[in-house]
C-alpha atoms as an extended CHARMM CRD file, in Angstrom:
* protein
*
       229  EXT
         1         1  UNK       CA            -12.1540000000        0.7960000000       22.2800000000  PROA      1               0.0000000000
         2         2  UNK       CA             -8.6580000000        2.2050000000       22.1220000000  PROA      2               0.0000000000
         3         3  UNK       CA             -8.4560000000        5.9930000000       22.2510000000  PROA      3               0.0000000000
         4         4  UNK       CA             -6.2940000000        7.2460000000       19.4000000000  PROA      4               0.0000000000
         5         5  UNK       CA             -5.0600000000       10.8090000000       19.0890000000  PROA      5               0.0000000000
         6         6  UNK       CA             -3.4950000000       11.9900000000       15.8630000000  PROA      6               0.0000000000
         7         7  UNK       CA             -4.6170000000       11.9650000000       12.2380000000  PROA      7               0.0000000000
         8         8  UNK       CA             -5.2180000000        9.6310000000        9.3510000000  PROA      8               0.0000000000
         9         9  UNK       CA             -2.4940000000        8.9980000000        6.8120000000  PROA      9               0.0000000000
        10        10  UNK       CA             -4.7220000000       10.7290000000        4.2560000000  PROA      10              0.0000000000
        11        11  UNK       CA             -4.6510000000       13.8930000000        6.3740000000  PROA      11              0.0000000000
        12        12  UNK       CA             -0.8980000000       13.5650000000        6.9140000000  PROA      12              0.0000000000
        13        13  UNK       CA             -0.1860000000       13.3470000000        3.1810000000  PROA      13              0.0000000000
        14        14  UNK       CA             -2.3870000000       16.3870000000        2.4640000000  PROA      14              0.0000000000
        15        15  UNK       CA             -1.2570000000       16.7120000000       -1.1770000000  PROA      15              0.0000000000
        16        16  UNK       CA              2.4720000000       16.6370000000       -0.4080000000  PROA      16              0.0000000000
        17        17  UNK       CA              4.9340000000       13.7150000000       -0.4860000000  PROA      17              0.0000000000
        18        18  UNK       CA              6.2400000000       12.5190000000        2.8500000000  PROA      18              0.0000000000
        19        19  UNK       CA              9.8730000000       13.1140000000        3.7280000000  PROA      19              0.0000000000
        20        20  UNK       CA             11.7520000000        9.8920000000        2.9780000000  PROA      20              0.0000000000
        21        21  UNK       CA             12.7440000000        9.1190000000        6.5690000000  PROA      21              0.0000000000
        22        22  UNK       CA              9.1380000000        9.4200000000        7.7350000000  PROA      22              0.0000000000
        23        23  UNK       CA              7.9610000000        7.5300000000        4.6550000000  PROA      23              0.0000000000
        24        24  UNK       CA             10.1430000000        4.5160000000        5.4390000000  PROA      24              0.0000000000
        25        25  UNK       CA              9.3400000000        4.4550000000        9.1620000000  PROA      25              0.0000000000
        26        26  UNK       CA              5.6000000000        4.5020000000        8.5090000000  PROA      26              0.0000000000
        27        27  UNK       CA              5.8070000000        2.1090000000        5.5560000000  PROA      27              0.0000000000
        28        28  UNK       CA              7.5480000000       -0.5090000000        7.6980000000  PROA      28              0.0000000000
        29        29  UNK       CA              5.0090000000       -0.1340000000       10.5250000000  PROA      29              0.0000000000
        30        30  UNK       CA              2.0320000000       -0.4170000000        8.1650000000  PROA      30              0.0000000000
        31        31  UNK       CA              3.6490000000       -3.4430000000        6.5740000000  PROA      31              0.0000000000
        32        32  UNK       CA              4.0940000000       -5.0490000000       10.0120000000  PROA      32              0.0000000000
        33        33  UNK       CA              0.3870000000       -4.5340000000       10.7250000000  PROA      33              0.0000000000
        34        34  UNK       CA             -0.5300000000       -6.2420000000        7.4640000000  PROA      34              0.0000000000
        35        35  UNK       CA              1.8710000000       -9.0840000000        8.1560000000  PROA      35              0.0000000000
        36        36  UNK       CA              0.2750000000       -9.6600000000       11.5730000000  PROA      36              0.0000000000
        37        37  UNK       CA             -3.2250000000       -9.7400000000       10.0650000000  PROA      37              0.0000000000
        38        38  UNK       CA             -2.1950000000      -12.0800000000        7.2640000000  PROA      38              0.0000000000
        39        39  UNK       CA             -0.5380000000      -14.4280000000        9.7550000000  PROA      39              0.0000000000
        40        40  UNK       CA             -3.9940000000      -14.8300000000       11.3290000000  PROA      40              0.0000000000
        41        41  UNK       CA             -5.5430000000      -15.5610000000        7.9320000000  PROA      41              0.0000000000
        42        42  UNK       CA             -7.1930000000      -12.1340000000        7.7570000000  PROA      42              0.0000000000
        43        43  UNK       CA             -7.2400000000      -10.0610000000        4.5830000000  PROA      43              0.0000000000
        44        44  UNK       CA             -8.2820000000       -6.4210000000        4.9910000000  PROA      44              0.0000000000
        45        45  UNK       CA             -9.6530000000       -5.7240000000        1.4660000000  PROA      45              0.0000000000
        46        46  UNK       CA             -9.7840000000       -1.9480000000        1.9530000000  PROA      46              0.0000000000
        47        47  UNK       CA             -6.2410000000       -0.7360000000        2.6180000000  PROA      47              0.0000000000
        48        48  UNK       CA             -6.0960000000        3.0090000000        1.9470000000  PROA      48              0.0000000000
        49        49  UNK       CA             -4.7290000000        6.1570000000        3.6640000000  PROA      49              0.0000000000
        50        50  UNK       CA             -8.1110000000        6.9590000000        5.2290000000  PROA      50              0.0000000000
        51        51  UNK       CA             -7.9970000000        3.5810000000        7.0290000000  PROA      51              0.0000000000
        52        52  UNK       CA             -4.4890000000        4.0810000000        8.4120000000  PROA      52              0.0000000000
        53        53  UNK       CA             -4.0920000000        6.2120000000       11.5310000000  PROA      53              0.0000000000
        54        54  UNK       CA             -0.9060000000        7.9960000000       12.5710000000  PROA      54              0.0000000000
        55        55  UNK       CA             -0.7070000000        8.6360000000       16.3140000000  PROA      55              0.0000000000
        56        56  UNK       CA              0.7960000000       11.7510000000       17.8600000000  PROA      56              0.0000000000
        57        57  UNK       CA              3.9330000000        9.7200000000       18.5590000000  PROA      57              0.0000000000
        58        58  UNK       CA              4.2200000000        8.9090000000       14.8800000000  PROA      58              0.0000000000
        59        59  UNK       CA              3.1380000000        5.2730000000       14.9490000000  PROA      59              0.0000000000
        60        60  UNK       CA              0.9050000000        3.7260000000       12.2880000000  PROA      60              0.0000000000
        61        61  UNK       CA             -2.2050000000        1.6700000000       13.0110000000  PROA      61              0.0000000000
        62        62  UNK       CA             -4.4210000000       -0.0780000000       10.4750000000  PROA      62              0.0000000000
        63        63  UNK       CA             -8.1110000000        0.6090000000       11.1670000000  PROA      63              0.0000000000
        64        64  UNK       CA            -11.5380000000       -0.3510000000        9.8290000000  PROA      64              0.0000000000
        65        65  UNK       CA            -11.5750000000       -4.1060000000        9.2850000000  PROA      65              0.0000000000
        66        66  UNK       CA            -15.2480000000       -3.8240000000        8.3300000000  PROA      66              0.0000000000
        67        67  UNK       CA            -14.6760000000       -5.5080000000        4.9490000000  PROA      67              0.0000000000
        68        68  UNK       CA            -12.0770000000       -7.9780000000        6.1870000000  PROA      68              0.0000000000
        69        69  UNK       CA            -12.5160000000      -11.7310000000        5.8550000000  PROA      69              0.0000000000
        70        70  UNK       CA            -10.7060000000      -14.9350000000        6.7040000000  PROA      70              0.0000000000
        71        71  UNK       CA             -8.9100000000      -16.6090000000        3.8360000000  PROA      71              0.0000000000
        72        72  UNK       CA            -10.2610000000      -19.9020000000        2.5310000000  PROA      72              0.0000000000
        73        73  UNK       CA             -7.0040000000      -21.5970000000        3.5490000000  PROA      73              0.0000000000
        74        74  UNK       CA             -7.4520000000      -20.4350000000        7.1490000000  PROA      74              0.0000000000
        75        75  UNK       CA            -11.0320000000      -21.7350000000        7.2370000000  PROA      75              0.0000000000
        76        76  UNK       CA             -9.8580000000      -25.1210000000        5.9600000000  PROA      76              0.0000000000
        77        77  UNK       CA             -6.8910000000      -25.3660000000        8.3230000000  PROA      77              0.0000000000
        78        78  UNK       CA             -8.7440000000      -24.3760000000       11.4810000000  PROA      78              0.0000000000
        79        79  UNK       CA            -12.3250000000      -25.3410000000       10.7330000000  PROA      79              0.0000000000
        80        80  UNK       CA            -13.2450000000      -21.9570000000       12.1860000000  PROA      80              0.0000000000
        81        81  UNK       CA            -16.1230000000      -19.7520000000       11.2540000000  PROA      81              0.0000000000
        82        82  UNK       CA            -15.1970000000      -16.1590000000       10.6330000000  PROA      82              0.0000000000
        83        83  UNK       CA            -15.4000000000      -13.8650000000       13.6380000000  PROA      83              0.0000000000
        84        84  UNK       CA            -14.2120000000      -10.9770000000       11.4690000000  PROA      84              0.0000000000
        85        85  UNK       CA            -16.9530000000       -8.4470000000       10.6340000000  PROA      85              0.0000000000
        86        86  UNK       CA            -17.7580000000       -8.1390000000        6.9510000000  PROA      86              0.0000000000
        87        87  UNK       CA            -20.8890000000       -6.0770000000        6.3860000000  PROA      87              0.0000000000
        88        88  UNK       CA            -23.7240000000       -4.8680000000        8.5490000000  PROA      88              0.0000000000
        89        89  UNK       CA            -27.0930000000       -6.5340000000        8.4590000000  PROA      89              0.0000000000
        90        90  UNK       CA            -28.5810000000       -3.7540000000        6.3610000000  PROA      90              0.0000000000
        91        91  UNK       CA            -26.0280000000       -4.1050000000        3.5650000000  PROA      91              0.0000000000
        92        92  UNK       CA            -26.4480000000       -6.5590000000        0.6620000000  PROA      92              0.0000000000
        93        93  UNK       CA            -24.8020000000       -9.8750000000        1.5590000000  PROA      93              0.0000000000
        94        94  UNK       CA            -23.9430000000      -10.3740000000       -2.1210000000  PROA      94              0.0000000000
        95        95  UNK       CA            -21.0640000000       -7.9400000000       -1.6230000000  PROA      95              0.0000000000
        96        96  UNK       CA            -19.1520000000      -10.6480000000        0.2520000000  PROA      96              0.0000000000
        97        97  UNK       CA            -19.7280000000      -13.3450000000       -2.3800000000  PROA      97              0.0000000000
        98        98  UNK       CA            -17.1690000000      -14.3840000000       -5.0310000000  PROA      98              0.0000000000
        99        99  UNK       CA            -17.6820000000      -12.4260000000       -8.2320000000  PROA      99              0.0000000000
       100       100  UNK       CA            -18.6010000000       -9.2320000000       -6.4040000000  PROA      100             0.0000000000
       101       101  UNK       CA            -16.4280000000       -6.1560000000       -5.8200000000  PROA      101             0.0000000000
       102       102  UNK       CA            -15.7620000000       -4.6950000000       -2.3760000000  PROA      102             0.0000000000
       103       103  UNK       CA            -13.3620000000       -1.9660000000       -1.3110000000  PROA      103             0.0000000000
       104       104  UNK       CA            -12.3630000000        1.4650000000       -2.6080000000  PROA      104             0.0000000000
       105       105  UNK       CA            -11.7830000000        1.4170000000       -6.3660000000  PROA      105             0.0000000000
       106       106  UNK       CA             -8.6310000000        3.5780000000       -6.4750000000  PROA      106             0.0000000000
       107       107  UNK       CA             -6.8290000000        1.1830000000       -4.1020000000  PROA      107             0.0000000000
       108       108  UNK       CA             -8.0610000000       -2.1230000000       -5.5020000000  PROA      108             0.0000000000
       109       109  UNK       CA             -5.8680000000       -4.8520000000       -6.9250000000  PROA      109             0.0000000000
       110       110  UNK       CA             -6.5320000000       -6.0780000000      -10.4850000000  PROA      110             0.0000000000
       111       111  UNK       CA             -8.0640000000       -9.2970000000       -9.1600000000  PROA      111             0.0000000000
       112       112  UNK       CA            -10.2700000000       -7.2500000000       -6.8320000000  PROA      112             0.0000000000
       113       113  UNK       CA            -11.4740000000       -5.1460000000       -9.7770000000  PROA      113             0.0000000000
       114       114  UNK       CA            -12.3120000000       -8.3480000000      -11.6550000000  PROA      114             0.0000000000
       115       115  UNK       CA            -14.3160000000       -9.6810000000       -8.6840000000  PROA      115             0.0000000000
       116       116  UNK       CA            -12.0610000000      -12.7050000000       -8.2280000000  PROA      116             0.0000000000
       117       117  UNK       CA            -11.4320000000      -14.5990000000       -5.0070000000  PROA      117             0.0000000000
       118       118  UNK       CA             -8.9550000000      -12.6090000000       -2.9150000000  PROA      118             0.0000000000
       119       119  UNK       CA             -6.0220000000      -13.5070000000       -0.6860000000  PROA      119             0.0000000000
       120       120  UNK       CA             -3.1500000000      -11.6590000000        1.0010000000  PROA      120             0.0000000000
       121       121  UNK       CA             -1.4450000000      -10.5980000000       -2.2290000000  PROA      121             0.0000000000
       122       122  UNK       CA             -4.4100000000       -8.3430000000       -3.0230000000  PROA      122             0.0000000000
       123       123  UNK       CA             -3.7450000000       -6.3830000000        0.1910000000  PROA      123             0.0000000000
       124       124  UNK       CA             -0.1010000000       -6.0680000000       -0.8780000000  PROA      124             0.0000000000
       125       125  UNK       CA             -1.1260000000       -4.3960000000       -4.1460000000  PROA      125             0.0000000000
       126       126  UNK       CA             -3.3390000000       -1.9690000000       -2.2090000000  PROA      126             0.0000000000
       127       127  UNK       CA             -0.4190000000       -1.3330000000        0.1330000000  PROA      127             0.0000000000
       128       128  UNK       CA              1.7470000000       -0.5610000000       -2.9020000000  PROA      128             0.0000000000
       129       129  UNK       CA             -0.8580000000        2.0010000000       -3.9920000000  PROA      129             0.0000000000
       130       130  UNK       CA             -0.6890000000        3.5970000000       -0.5340000000  PROA      130             0.0000000000
       131       131  UNK       CA              3.1210000000        3.6850000000       -0.6530000000  PROA      131             0.0000000000
       132       132  UNK       CA              3.0090000000        5.3460000000       -4.0700000000  PROA      132             0.0000000000
       133       133  UNK       CA              0.6750000000        8.0220000000       -2.7300000000  PROA      133             0.0000000000
       134       134  UNK       CA              2.8760000000        8.5460000000        0.3390000000  PROA      134             0.0000000000
       135       135  UNK       CA              5.9050000000        9.0950000000       -1.8950000000  PROA      135             0.0000000000
       136       136  UNK       CA              4.2560000000       11.2820000000       -4.5550000000  PROA      136             0.0000000000
       137       137  UNK       CA              0.9810000000       12.6390000000       -3.0830000000  PROA      137             0.0000000000
       138       138  UNK       CA             -0.6480000000       11.1850000000       -6.2110000000  PROA      138             0.0000000000
       139       139  UNK       CA             -2.4760000000        7.9780000000       -7.0130000000  PROA      139             0.0000000000
       140       140  UNK       CA             -0.7120000000        5.5480000000       -9.3610000000  PROA      140             0.0000000000
       141       141  UNK       CA             -3.9770000000        4.9120000000      -11.2180000000  PROA      141             0.0000000000
       142       142  UNK       CA             -5.9510000000        8.1890000000      -11.2790000000  PROA      142             0.0000000000
       143       143  UNK       CA             -9.2670000000        8.7830000000      -12.9700000000  PROA      143             0.0000000000
       144       144  UNK       CA            -12.5110000000       10.7410000000      -12.7580000000  PROA      144             0.0000000000
       145       145  UNK       CA            -14.8090000000        7.7180000000      -12.7550000000  PROA      145             0.0000000000
       146       146  UNK       CA            -14.6290000000        4.1710000000      -11.3510000000  PROA      146             0.0000000000
       147       147  UNK       CA            -14.5510000000        2.8400000000      -14.9170000000  PROA      147             0.0000000000
       148       148  UNK       CA            -11.5140000000        4.9230000000      -15.8800000000  PROA      148             0.0000000000
       149       149  UNK       CA             -9.7150000000        3.9830000000      -12.6680000000  PROA      149             0.0000000000
       150       150  UNK       CA            -10.5020000000        0.2940000000      -13.1380000000  PROA      150             0.0000000000
       151       151  UNK       CA             -9.1290000000        0.3890000000      -16.6880000000  PROA      151             0.0000000000
       152       152  UNK       CA             -5.9090000000        2.0140000000      -15.4470000000  PROA      152             0.0000000000
       153       153  UNK       CA             -5.4800000000       -0.6100000000      -12.7210000000  PROA      153             0.0000000000
       154       154  UNK       CA             -5.9650000000       -3.4280000000      -15.2160000000  PROA      154             0.0000000000
       155       155  UNK       CA             -4.0550000000       -2.0510000000      -18.2090000000  PROA      155             0.0000000000
       156       156  UNK       CA             -1.7590000000        0.9180000000      -17.4720000000  PROA      156             0.0000000000
       157       157  UNK       CA              1.6040000000        1.4070000000      -15.7850000000  PROA      157             0.0000000000
       158       158  UNK       CA              2.0180000000        4.2100000000      -13.2170000000  PROA      158             0.0000000000
       159       159  UNK       CA              4.3930000000        7.1240000000      -13.7330000000  PROA      159             0.0000000000
       160       160  UNK       CA              7.8040000000        6.5650000000      -12.1630000000  PROA      160             0.0000000000
       161       161  UNK       CA              7.9840000000        7.7140000000       -8.5360000000  PROA      161             0.0000000000
       162       162  UNK       CA             11.3590000000        9.3770000000       -9.0640000000  PROA      162             0.0000000000
       163       163  UNK       CA              9.9220000000       11.3760000000      -11.9420000000  PROA      163             0.0000000000
       164       164  UNK       CA              7.2580000000       12.8270000000       -9.6620000000  PROA      164             0.0000000000
       165       165  UNK       CA              9.5040000000       13.1160000000       -6.6050000000  PROA      165             0.0000000000
       166       166  UNK       CA             13.2180000000       13.5930000000       -7.4250000000  PROA      166             0.0000000000
       167       167  UNK       CA             14.0650000000       13.1940000000       -3.7130000000  PROA      167             0.0000000000
       168       168  UNK       CA             12.9020000000        9.5560000000       -3.7970000000  PROA      168             0.0000000000
       169       169  UNK       CA             15.6800000000        6.9510000000       -4.1590000000  PROA      169             0.0000000000
       170       170  UNK       CA             15.6710000000        4.9700000000       -7.4360000000  PROA      170             0.0000000000
       171       171  UNK       CA             15.3440000000        1.6940000000       -5.5000000000  PROA      171             0.0000000000
       172       172  UNK       CA             11.8660000000        2.7930000000       -4.4220000000  PROA      172             0.0000000000
       173       173  UNK       CA             10.7750000000        2.6140000000       -8.0600000000  PROA      173             0.0000000000
       174       174  UNK       CA             11.7630000000       -1.0640000000       -8.1610000000  PROA      174             0.0000000000
       175       175  UNK       CA              9.9650000000       -1.8440000000       -4.9020000000  PROA      175             0.0000000000
       176       176  UNK       CA              6.7690000000       -0.1570000000       -6.0230000000  PROA      176             0.0000000000
       177       177  UNK       CA              6.9020000000       -1.7250000000       -9.4780000000  PROA      177             0.0000000000
       178       178  UNK       CA              6.9300000000       -5.1600000000       -7.8210000000  PROA      178             0.0000000000
       179       179  UNK       CA              4.2210000000       -4.2290000000       -5.3060000000  PROA      179             0.0000000000
       180       180  UNK       CA              2.0140000000       -2.9150000000       -8.1370000000  PROA      180             0.0000000000
       181       181  UNK       CA              2.6340000000       -5.8640000000      -10.4440000000  PROA      181             0.0000000000
       182       182  UNK       CA             -0.6700000000       -6.7660000000      -12.1040000000  PROA      182             0.0000000000
       183       183  UNK       CA              0.1020000000      -10.4940000000      -12.1630000000  PROA      183             0.0000000000
       184       184  UNK       CA             -0.1090000000      -11.5680000000       -8.5170000000  PROA      184             0.0000000000
       185       185  UNK       CA              2.2550000000      -14.4650000000       -9.1530000000  PROA      185             0.0000000000
       186       186  UNK       CA              4.9620000000      -11.9180000000      -10.0300000000  PROA      186             0.0000000000
       187       187  UNK       CA              4.0390000000       -9.5160000000       -7.2200000000  PROA      187             0.0000000000
       188       188  UNK       CA              5.4830000000       -9.6040000000       -3.7050000000  PROA      188             0.0000000000
       189       189  UNK       CA              4.2380000000      -12.8670000000       -2.2500000000  PROA      189             0.0000000000
       190       190  UNK       CA              4.2140000000      -11.8330000000        1.3950000000  PROA      190             0.0000000000
       191       191  UNK       CA              4.4590000000       -8.7510000000        3.6110000000  PROA      191             0.0000000000
       192       192  UNK       CA              7.7380000000      -10.0750000000        4.9950000000  PROA      192             0.0000000000
       193       193  UNK       CA              9.2700000000       -9.8230000000        1.5030000000  PROA      193             0.0000000000
       194       194  UNK       CA              8.2840000000       -6.1490000000        1.2460000000  PROA      194             0.0000000000
       195       195  UNK       CA              9.5930000000       -5.4970000000        4.7520000000  PROA      195             0.0000000000
       196       196  UNK       CA             13.0360000000       -6.8320000000        3.8580000000  PROA      196             0.0000000000
       197       197  UNK       CA             13.2720000000       -4.5000000000        0.8540000000  PROA      197             0.0000000000
       198       198  UNK       CA             12.0060000000       -1.4970000000        2.8270000000  PROA      198             0.0000000000
       199       199  UNK       CA             14.4850000000       -2.1910000000        5.6390000000  PROA      199             0.0000000000
       200       200  UNK       CA             17.3100000000       -2.4690000000        3.1200000000  PROA      200             0.0000000000
       201       201  UNK       CA             16.2620000000        0.7960000000        1.4960000000  PROA      201             0.0000000000
       202       202  UNK       CA             16.1310000000        2.4890000000        4.8990000000  PROA      202             0.0000000000
       203       203  UNK       CA             19.6470000000        1.2740000000        5.6960000000  PROA      203             0.0000000000
       204       204  UNK       CA             21.0730000000        2.3070000000        2.3420000000  PROA      204             0.0000000000
       205       205  UNK       CA             19.2870000000        5.6760000000        2.3110000000  PROA      205             0.0000000000
       206       206  UNK       CA             20.7490000000        6.6030000000        5.6920000000  PROA      206             0.0000000000
       207       207  UNK       CA             24.3450000000        5.9290000000        4.6340000000  PROA      207             0.0000000000
       208       208  UNK       CA             26.4720000000        9.0560000000        3.8970000000  PROA      208             0.0000000000
       209       209  UNK       CA             27.2930000000        7.9700000000        0.3520000000  PROA      209             0.0000000000
       210       210  UNK       CA             23.6340000000        7.3700000000       -0.5010000000  PROA      210             0.0000000000
       211       211  UNK       CA             22.6710000000       10.7730000000        0.8320000000  PROA      211             0.0000000000
       212       212  UNK       CA             25.2210000000       12.5270000000       -1.3600000000  PROA      212             0.0000000000
       213       213  UNK       CA             24.2760000000       10.6200000000       -4.4790000000  PROA      213             0.0000000000
       214       214  UNK       CA             20.5180000000       10.8700000000       -4.1460000000  PROA      214             0.0000000000
       215       215  UNK       CA             20.2300000000       14.4410000000       -2.9480000000  PROA      215             0.0000000000
       216       216  UNK       CA             18.0600000000       13.3050000000       -0.0300000000  PROA      216             0.0000000000
       217       217  UNK       CA             19.7960000000       15.7370000000        2.3090000000  PROA      217             0.0000000000
       218       218  UNK       CA             18.6550000000       18.5950000000        0.1090000000  PROA      218             0.0000000000
       219       219  UNK       CA             15.4100000000       17.7990000000       -1.7650000000  PROA      219             0.0000000000
       220       220  UNK       CA             15.8880000000       20.9890000000       -3.7790000000  PROA      220             0.0000000000
       221       221  UNK       CA             18.8200000000       19.4430000000       -5.6330000000  PROA      221             0.0000000000
       222       222  UNK       CA             17.8770000000       17.6730000000       -8.8550000000  PROA      222             0.0000000000
       223       223  UNK       CA             20.5900000000       15.9400000000      -10.8650000000  PROA      223             0.0000000000
       224       224  UNK       CA             20.1990000000       16.1970000000      -14.6240000000  PROA      224             0.0000000000
       225       225  UNK       CA             22.4040000000       14.7350000000      -17.3690000000  PROA      225             0.0000000000
       226       226  UNK       CA             24.7520000000       17.1310000000      -19.1420000000  PROA      226             0.0000000000
       227       227  UNK       CA             24.8930000000       16.8500000000      -22.9000000000  PROA      227             0.0000000000
       228       228  UNK       CA             28.3490000000       16.2150000000      -24.3140000000  PROA      228             0.0000000000
       229       229  UNK       CA             29.6280000000       18.8140000000      -26.8000000000  PROA      229             0.0000000000
């Protein structure tokens, strides 16, 4: 097995939002890992900060494919049987059947909560949840019990990222709103679509004019409207 030295993304966040430059670099790398898995017909089904490792050189790696499975389309196209581990022999096999729920509740997609058949777009919703936490150090759908969290995922809208983190660019709100869209037909349809938007945001955020307008250079600056007399 590969020897990794560093920390999990969960440990890196440690109750504080990531600086925007680091956020975008890691977001793009995590996205690339998902895109590579999806290209092989693999869906992870448990994307969360604890399953993402950040090496000492600052690179992101997606770990723990223990709940991963091949998509139905990949099975049909290749005629292959899944070589991807799902559950150990001691665990109930019903957890891998349609109608069951697998994964970590706080990072599940709405269709995952409902126990529906999953495909790549479910991972993209979970990825959106991770991005939200990276940018705010908070979950978009918090709750004290799985039932409360599930209700929030299915019915509620998350608080705006820029409201929780004034240093975040407004465009990030749009990206996360699309990633966390409850209707998967209106969500990002592929990891490559998210990558394009993240790359564009990285380019625009690094321009001098964007830095002045957003206050990224000095996170302590918060712009507020001035009431007219």
